[in-house]
Amino acid sequence: MIYLGSSSPRRIEYIKKITNDFKIINPLFDESKISKNDLFYSFKISRKKLLSIKNLVEPQDFLICFDTIVKYKNHILTKPINEVEAKNDLKMLSNHKHVVITSVTYSYQNKIHTKLIKTKVYFNKLTDKDISTYIKEVYVYDKAGSYAIQEDSSIKLIKEIKGSYSNVVGFPIEYVTKILKKYNII
């Protein structure tokens, strides 16, 4: 059986593109225990999520968890806690390149593996008005970096991406599909 360690609607949507034969288990780990300044933040979060629920599945089951961050220079951007933080995130990313990193941690046959998938994203130049409009049009408070590449808005944030689009959404479908095929799960 495949277990998705996430209740994210976006991740559920993407795993359904691979298979409908899965179950959801919500991780029991409190992310606030890891400092956002930790260089291994995303890696640690995805592993801690998995370890918090690993005992709920059998060794022959496939359990997968994720954590996605946005990294700009030395700043790690996670989910904004308020409008001020969301605006600051978008101002920082305006007219610059950043990297979206999704840590994918899975367990199968008593082994745990973690892989970091990176995608470069280039933002258009945004005015303060653009940023305010975007935050009104798109719910950003559950999105790393305060934006959602998959959401429609009158404001065009993205100039270009280099790498996996689905990774920016938080579910690198190409990698997950490859792993599931490697173990003959799908």
PDB file of C-alpha atoms in Angstrom:
ATOM      1  CA  MET A   1       0.000   0.000   0.000  1.00  0.00           C
ATOM      2  CA  ILE A   2       1.121   3.574  -0.678  1.00  0.00           C
ATOM      3  CA  TYR A   3       0.729   6.062   2.165  1.00  0.00           C
ATOM      4  CA  LEU A   4       0.937   9.795   1.553  1.00  0.00           C
ATOM      5  CA  GLY A   5       2.156  11.573   4.670  1.00  0.00           C
ATOM      6  CA  SER A   6       0.389  14.821   3.813  1.00  0.00           C
ATOM      7  CA  SER A   7      -3.086  16.314   3.712  1.00  0.00           C
ATOM      8  CA  SER A   8      -2.058  19.012   1.220  1.00  0.00           C
ATOM      9  CA  PRO A   9      -4.706  19.270  -1.515  1.00  0.00           C
ATOM     10  CA  ARG A  10      -1.967  19.899  -4.069  1.00  0.00           C
ATOM     11  CA  ARG A  11      -0.025  16.777  -3.085  1.00  0.00           C
ATOM     12  CA  ILE A  12      -3.203  14.690  -3.082  1.00  0.00           C
ATOM     13  CA  GLU A  13      -4.016  16.007  -6.573  1.00  0.00           C
ATOM     14  CA  TYR A  14      -0.557  15.074  -7.835  1.00  0.00           C
ATOM     15  CA  ILE A  15      -0.417  11.577  -6.343  1.00  0.00           C
ATOM     16  CA  LYS A  16      -3.795  10.919  -7.999  1.00  0.00           C
ATOM     17  CA  LYS A  17      -2.048  11.562 -11.335  1.00  0.00           C
ATOM     18  CA  ILE A  18       0.102   8.511 -10.547  1.00  0.00           C
ATOM     19  CA  THR A  19      -2.331   6.226  -8.688  1.00  0.00           C
ATOM     20  CA  ASN A  20      -5.666   6.208  -6.897  1.00  0.00           C
ATOM     21  CA  ASP A  21      -4.510   3.343  -4.702  1.00  0.00           C
ATOM     22  CA  PHE A  22      -3.163   5.266  -1.696  1.00  0.00           C
ATOM     23  CA  LYS A  23      -4.129   6.323   1.806  1.00  0.00           C
ATOM     24  CA  ILE A  24      -3.426   9.547   3.674  1.00  0.00           C
ATOM     25  CA  ILE A  25      -1.759   9.772   7.081  1.00  0.00           C
ATOM     26  CA  ASN A  26      -1.166  13.181   8.614  1.00  0.00           C
ATOM     27  CA  PRO A  27       2.324  13.640  10.089  1.00  0.00           C
ATOM     28  CA  LEU A  28       2.417  14.306  13.821  1.00  0.00           C
ATOM     29  CA  PHE A  29       5.543  16.474  13.854  1.00  0.00           C
ATOM     30  CA  ASP A  30       5.554  20.121  14.985  1.00  0.00           C
ATOM     31  CA  GLU A  31       7.609  22.014  12.367  1.00  0.00           C
ATOM     32  CA  SER A  32       8.217  24.961  14.695  1.00  0.00           C
ATOM     33  CA  LYS A  33      10.809  22.862  16.560  1.00  0.00           C
ATOM     34  CA  ILE A  34      13.296  23.305  13.682  1.00  0.00           C
ATOM     35  CA  SER A  35      14.951  26.704  13.193  1.00  0.00           C
ATOM     36  CA  LYS A  36      14.241  28.323   9.812  1.00  0.00           C
ATOM     37  CA  ASN A  37      17.918  29.309   9.755  1.00  0.00           C
ATOM     38  CA  ASP A  38      18.981  25.663   9.686  1.00  0.00           C
ATOM     39  CA  LEU A  39      20.574  24.869   6.300  1.00  0.00           C
ATOM     40  CA  PHE A  40      19.033  21.403   6.468  1.00  0.00           C
ATOM     41  CA  TYR A  41      15.568  22.710   7.431  1.00  0.00           C
ATOM     42  CA  SER A  42      13.590  21.052   4.636  1.00  0.00           C
ATOM     43  CA  PHE A  43      15.583  17.800   4.875  1.00  0.00           C
ATOM     44  CA  LYS A  44      14.973  17.569   8.638  1.00  0.00           C
ATOM     45  CA  ILE A  45      11.273  18.459   8.397  1.00  0.00           C
ATOM     46  CA  SER A  46      10.470  15.801   5.773  1.00  0.00           C
ATOM     47  CA  ARG A  47      12.371  13.131   7.741  1.00  0.00           C
ATOM     48  CA  LYS A  48      10.772  14.108  11.069  1.00  0.00           C
ATOM     49  CA  LYS A  49       7.332  14.013   9.430  1.00  0.00           C
ATOM     50  CA  LEU A  50       8.012  10.503   8.176  1.00  0.00           C
ATOM     51  CA  LEU A  51       9.471   9.276  11.465  1.00  0.00           C
ATOM     52  CA  SER A  52       6.415  10.609  13.327  1.00  0.00           C
ATOM     53  CA  ILE A  53       4.120   8.190  11.446  1.00  0.00           C
ATOM     54  CA  LYS A  54       6.395   5.377  10.254  1.00  0.00           C
ATOM     55  CA  ASN A  55       5.197   3.056  13.028  1.00  0.00           C
ATOM     56  CA  LEU A  56       1.622   3.337  11.665  1.00  0.00           C
ATOM     57  CA  VAL A  57       2.481   1.405   8.489  1.00  0.00           C
ATOM     58  CA  GLU A  58       4.000  -2.000   7.742  1.00  0.00           C
ATOM     59  CA  PRO A  59       7.588  -2.346   6.443  1.00  0.00           C
ATOM     60  CA  GLN A  60       6.317  -3.529   3.044  1.00  0.00           C
ATOM     61  CA  ASP A  61       4.196  -0.374   2.694  1.00  0.00           C
ATOM     62  CA  PHE A  62       5.526   2.665   0.861  1.00  0.00           C
ATOM     63  CA  LEU A  63       5.297   5.846   2.962  1.00  0.00           C
ATOM     64  CA  ILE A  64       6.236   9.235   1.518  1.00  0.00           C
ATOM     65  CA  CYS A  65       6.495  12.706   3.083  1.00  0.00           C
ATOM     66  CA  PHE A  66       7.558  16.096   1.747  1.00  0.00           C
ATOM     67  CA  ASP A  67       8.664  19.542   2.791  1.00  0.00           C
ATOM     68  CA  THR A  68       9.047  22.466   0.412  1.00  0.00           C
ATOM     69  CA  ILE A  69      10.934  25.700   0.967  1.00  0.00           C
ATOM     70  CA  VAL A  70      11.979  28.664  -1.108  1.00  0.00           C
ATOM     71  CA  LYS A  71      15.621  29.681  -0.826  1.00  0.00           C
ATOM     72  CA  TYR A  72      16.727  33.157  -1.893  1.00  0.00           C
ATOM     73  CA  LYS A  73      20.398  33.908  -1.266  1.00  0.00           C
ATOM     74  CA  ASN A  74      20.809  33.046   2.443  1.00  0.00           C
ATOM     75  CA  HIS A  75      17.103  33.332   3.268  1.00  0.00           C
ATOM     76  CA  ILE A  76      14.854  30.320   3.760  1.00  0.00           C
ATOM     77  CA  LEU A  77      11.230  31.196   3.082  1.00  0.00           C
ATOM     78  CA  THR A  78       8.580  28.885   4.451  1.00  0.00           C
ATOM     79  CA  LYS A  79       4.846  29.573   4.849  1.00  0.00           C
ATOM     80  CA  PRO A  80       4.178  33.198   5.840  1.00  0.00           C
ATOM     81  CA  ILE A  81       2.510  33.753   9.194  1.00  0.00           C
ATOM     82  CA  ASN A  82       0.805  37.036   8.204  1.00  0.00           C
ATOM     83  CA  GLU A  83       0.310  39.566   5.402  1.00  0.00           C
ATOM     84  CA  VAL A  84       3.415  41.565   6.329  1.00  0.00           C
ATOM     85  CA  GLU A  85       5.628  38.481   6.017  1.00  0.00           C
ATOM     86  CA  ALA A  86       3.945  37.503   2.737  1.00  0.00           C
ATOM     87  CA  LYS A  87       4.542  40.986   1.283  1.00  0.00           C
ATOM     88  CA  ASN A  88       8.160  40.948   2.432  1.00  0.00           C
ATOM     89  CA  ASP A  89       8.699  37.538   0.829  1.00  0.00           C
ATOM     90  CA  LEU A  90       7.298  38.696  -2.514  1.00  0.00           C
ATOM     91  CA  LYS A  91       9.277  41.976  -2.410  1.00  0.00           C
ATOM     92  CA  MET A  92      12.446  39.968  -1.789  1.00  0.00           C
ATOM     93  CA  LEU A  93      11.743  37.618  -4.710  1.00  0.00           C
ATOM     94  CA  SER A  94      10.695  40.396  -7.122  1.00  0.00           C
ATOM     95  CA  ASN A  95      12.937  40.570 -10.202  1.00  0.00           C
ATOM     96  CA  HIS A  96      15.256  37.863  -8.818  1.00  0.00           C
ATOM     97  CA  LYS A  97      16.035  34.171  -9.143  1.00  0.00           C
ATOM     98  CA  HIS A  98      15.363  31.804  -6.250  1.00  0.00           C
ATOM     99  CA  VAL A  99      15.392  28.056  -5.732  1.00  0.00           C
ATOM    100  CA  VAL A 100      12.460  25.909  -4.677  1.00  0.00           C
ATOM    101  CA  ILE A 101      13.641  22.868  -2.751  1.00  0.00           C
ATOM    102  CA  THR A 102      11.386  19.944  -1.982  1.00  0.00           C
ATOM    103  CA  SER A 103      12.724  17.292   0.341  1.00  0.00           C
ATOM    104  CA  VAL A 104      11.183  13.944  -0.474  1.00  0.00           C
ATOM    105  CA  THR A 105      11.539  11.319   2.249  1.00  0.00           C
ATOM    106  CA  TYR A 106      10.175   7.833   1.800  1.00  0.00           C
ATOM    107  CA  SER A 107      10.384   4.534   3.607  1.00  0.00           C
ATOM    108  CA  TYR A 108      10.094   1.144   2.027  1.00  0.00           C
ATOM    109  CA  GLN A 109      11.187  -2.267   3.325  1.00  0.00           C
ATOM    110  CA  ASN A 110      12.620  -0.767   6.543  1.00  0.00           C
ATOM    111  CA  LYS A 111      14.868   1.706   4.698  1.00  0.00           C
ATOM    112  CA  ILE A 112      14.486   5.483   4.738  1.00  0.00           C
ATOM    113  CA  HIS A 113      15.650   7.640   1.839  1.00  0.00           C
ATOM    114  CA  THR A 114      15.649  11.417   1.368  1.00  0.00           C
ATOM    115  CA  LYS A 115      16.260  13.312  -1.857  1.00  0.00           C
ATOM    116  CA  LEU A 116      16.321  17.080  -2.377  1.00  0.00           C
ATOM    117  CA  ILE A 117      14.766  18.212  -5.648  1.00  0.00           C
ATOM    118  CA  LYS A 118      15.630  21.749  -6.768  1.00  0.00           C
ATOM    119  CA  THR A 119      13.985  24.041  -9.305  1.00  0.00           C
ATOM    120  CA  LYS A 120      15.175  27.533 -10.251  1.00  0.00           C
ATOM    121  CA  VAL A 121      12.419  30.142 -10.489  1.00  0.00           C
ATOM    122  CA  TYR A 122      12.832  33.620 -11.976  1.00  0.00           C
ATOM    123  CA  PHE A 123      10.335  36.301 -10.891  1.00  0.00           C
ATOM    124  CA  ASN A 124       9.152  39.293 -12.850  1.00  0.00           C
ATOM    125  CA  LYS A 125       9.589  42.743 -11.342  1.00  0.00           C
ATOM    126  CA  LEU A 126       6.634  43.391  -9.006  1.00  0.00           C
ATOM    127  CA  THR A 127       5.342  46.701  -7.724  1.00  0.00           C
ATOM    128  CA  ASP A 128       3.886  47.137  -4.243  1.00  0.00           C
ATOM    129  CA  LYS A 129       0.463  47.306  -5.906  1.00  0.00           C
ATOM    130  CA  ASP A 130       1.132  44.021  -7.761  1.00  0.00           C
ATOM    131  CA  ILE A 131       2.069  42.347  -4.479  1.00  0.00           C
ATOM    132  CA  SER A 132      -1.012  43.641  -2.640  1.00  0.00           C
ATOM    133  CA  THR A 133      -3.265  42.544  -5.498  1.00  0.00           C
ATOM    134  CA  TYR A 134      -1.664  39.106  -5.616  1.00  0.00           C
ATOM    135  CA  ILE A 135      -2.133  38.550  -1.888  1.00  0.00           C
ATOM    136  CA  LYS A 136      -5.810  39.525  -2.214  1.00  0.00           C
ATOM    137  CA  GLU A 137      -6.353  37.186  -5.168  1.00  0.00           C
ATOM    138  CA  VAL A 138      -4.383  34.133  -3.994  1.00  0.00           C
ATOM    139  CA  TYR A 139      -4.396  32.505  -0.567  1.00  0.00           C
ATOM    140  CA  VAL A 140      -0.663  32.486   0.195  1.00  0.00           C
ATOM    141  CA  TYR A 141      -0.565  31.513   3.873  1.00  0.00           C
ATOM    142  CA  ASP A 142      -0.024  27.800   3.250  1.00  0.00           C
ATOM    143  CA  LYS A 143       2.571  28.309   0.505  1.00  0.00           C
ATOM    144  CA  ALA A 144       6.349  28.409   0.928  1.00  0.00           C
ATOM    145  CA  GLY A 145       7.652  31.733  -0.353  1.00  0.00           C
ATOM    146  CA  SER A 146       4.157  33.265  -0.241  1.00  0.00           C
ATOM    147  CA  TYR A 147       3.144  32.246  -3.746  1.00  0.00           C
ATOM    148  CA  ALA A 148       1.446  29.434  -5.620  1.00  0.00           C
ATOM    149  CA  ILE A 149       2.693  28.747  -9.131  1.00  0.00           C
ATOM    150  CA  GLN A 150      -0.478  26.764  -9.901  1.00  0.00           C
ATOM    151  CA  GLU A 151      -2.952  29.505  -8.919  1.00  0.00           C
ATOM    152  CA  ASP A 152      -4.461  31.897 -11.454  1.00  0.00           C
ATOM    153  CA  SER A 153      -4.044  35.575 -10.730  1.00  0.00           C
ATOM    154  CA  SER A 154      -4.175  38.821 -12.645  1.00  0.00           C
ATOM    155  CA  ILE A 155      -0.558  39.319 -11.534  1.00  0.00           C
ATOM    156  CA  LYS A 156       2.044  37.322 -13.451  1.00  0.00           C
ATOM    157  CA  LEU A 157       4.802  36.480 -10.955  1.00  0.00           C
ATOM    158  CA  ILE A 158       6.903  33.982 -12.861  1.00  0.00           C
ATOM    159  CA  LYS A 159       9.165  34.910 -15.740  1.00  0.00           C
ATOM    160  CA  GLU A 160      10.757  31.476 -16.145  1.00  0.00           C
ATOM    161  CA  ILE A 161      11.382  28.170 -14.375  1.00  0.00           C
ATOM    162  CA  LYS A 162      14.286  25.791 -14.894  1.00  0.00           C
ATOM    163  CA  GLY A 163      13.494  22.341 -13.605  1.00  0.00           C
ATOM    164  CA  SER A 164      10.374  20.574 -12.425  1.00  0.00           C
ATOM    165  CA  TYR A 165       7.148  22.595 -12.397  1.00  0.00           C
ATOM    166  CA  SER A 166       5.513  20.058 -10.077  1.00  0.00           C
ATOM    167  CA  ASN A 167       8.419  20.488  -7.656  1.00  0.00           C
ATOM    168  CA  VAL A 168       7.464  24.152  -7.291  1.00  0.00           C
ATOM    169  CA  VAL A 169       3.958  22.947  -6.398  1.00  0.00           C
ATOM    170  CA  GLY A 170       5.557  20.726  -3.722  1.00  0.00           C
ATOM    171  CA  PHE A 171       5.274  17.290  -5.328  1.00  0.00           C
ATOM    172  CA  PRO A 172       8.064  16.429  -7.802  1.00  0.00           C
ATOM    173  CA  ILE A 173       5.942  13.994  -9.776  1.00  0.00           C
ATOM    174  CA  GLU A 174       8.763  12.858 -12.066  1.00  0.00           C
ATOM    175  CA  TYR A 175      10.901  11.730  -9.123  1.00  0.00           C
ATOM    176  CA  VAL A 176       8.029  10.105  -7.203  1.00  0.00           C
ATOM    177  CA  THR A 177       6.914   8.197 -10.308  1.00  0.00           C
ATOM    178  CA  LYS A 178      10.489   7.016 -10.920  1.00  0.00           C
ATOM    179  CA  ILE A 179      10.801   5.696  -7.343  1.00  0.00           C
ATOM    180  CA  LEU A 180       7.437   3.919  -7.409  1.00  0.00           C
ATOM    181  CA  LYS A 181       8.368   2.255 -10.703  1.00  0.00           C
ATOM    182  CA  LYS A 182      11.837   1.339  -9.399  1.00  0.00           C
ATOM    183  CA  TYR A 183      10.228  -0.734  -6.627  1.00  0.00           C
ATOM    184  CA  ASN A 184       7.471  -2.072  -8.939  1.00  0.00           C
ATOM    185  CA  ILE A 185       4.803  -0.438  -6.773  1.00  0.00           C
ATOM    186  CA  ILE A 186       3.020   1.011  -9.801  1.00  0.00           C
TER     187      ILE A 186
END
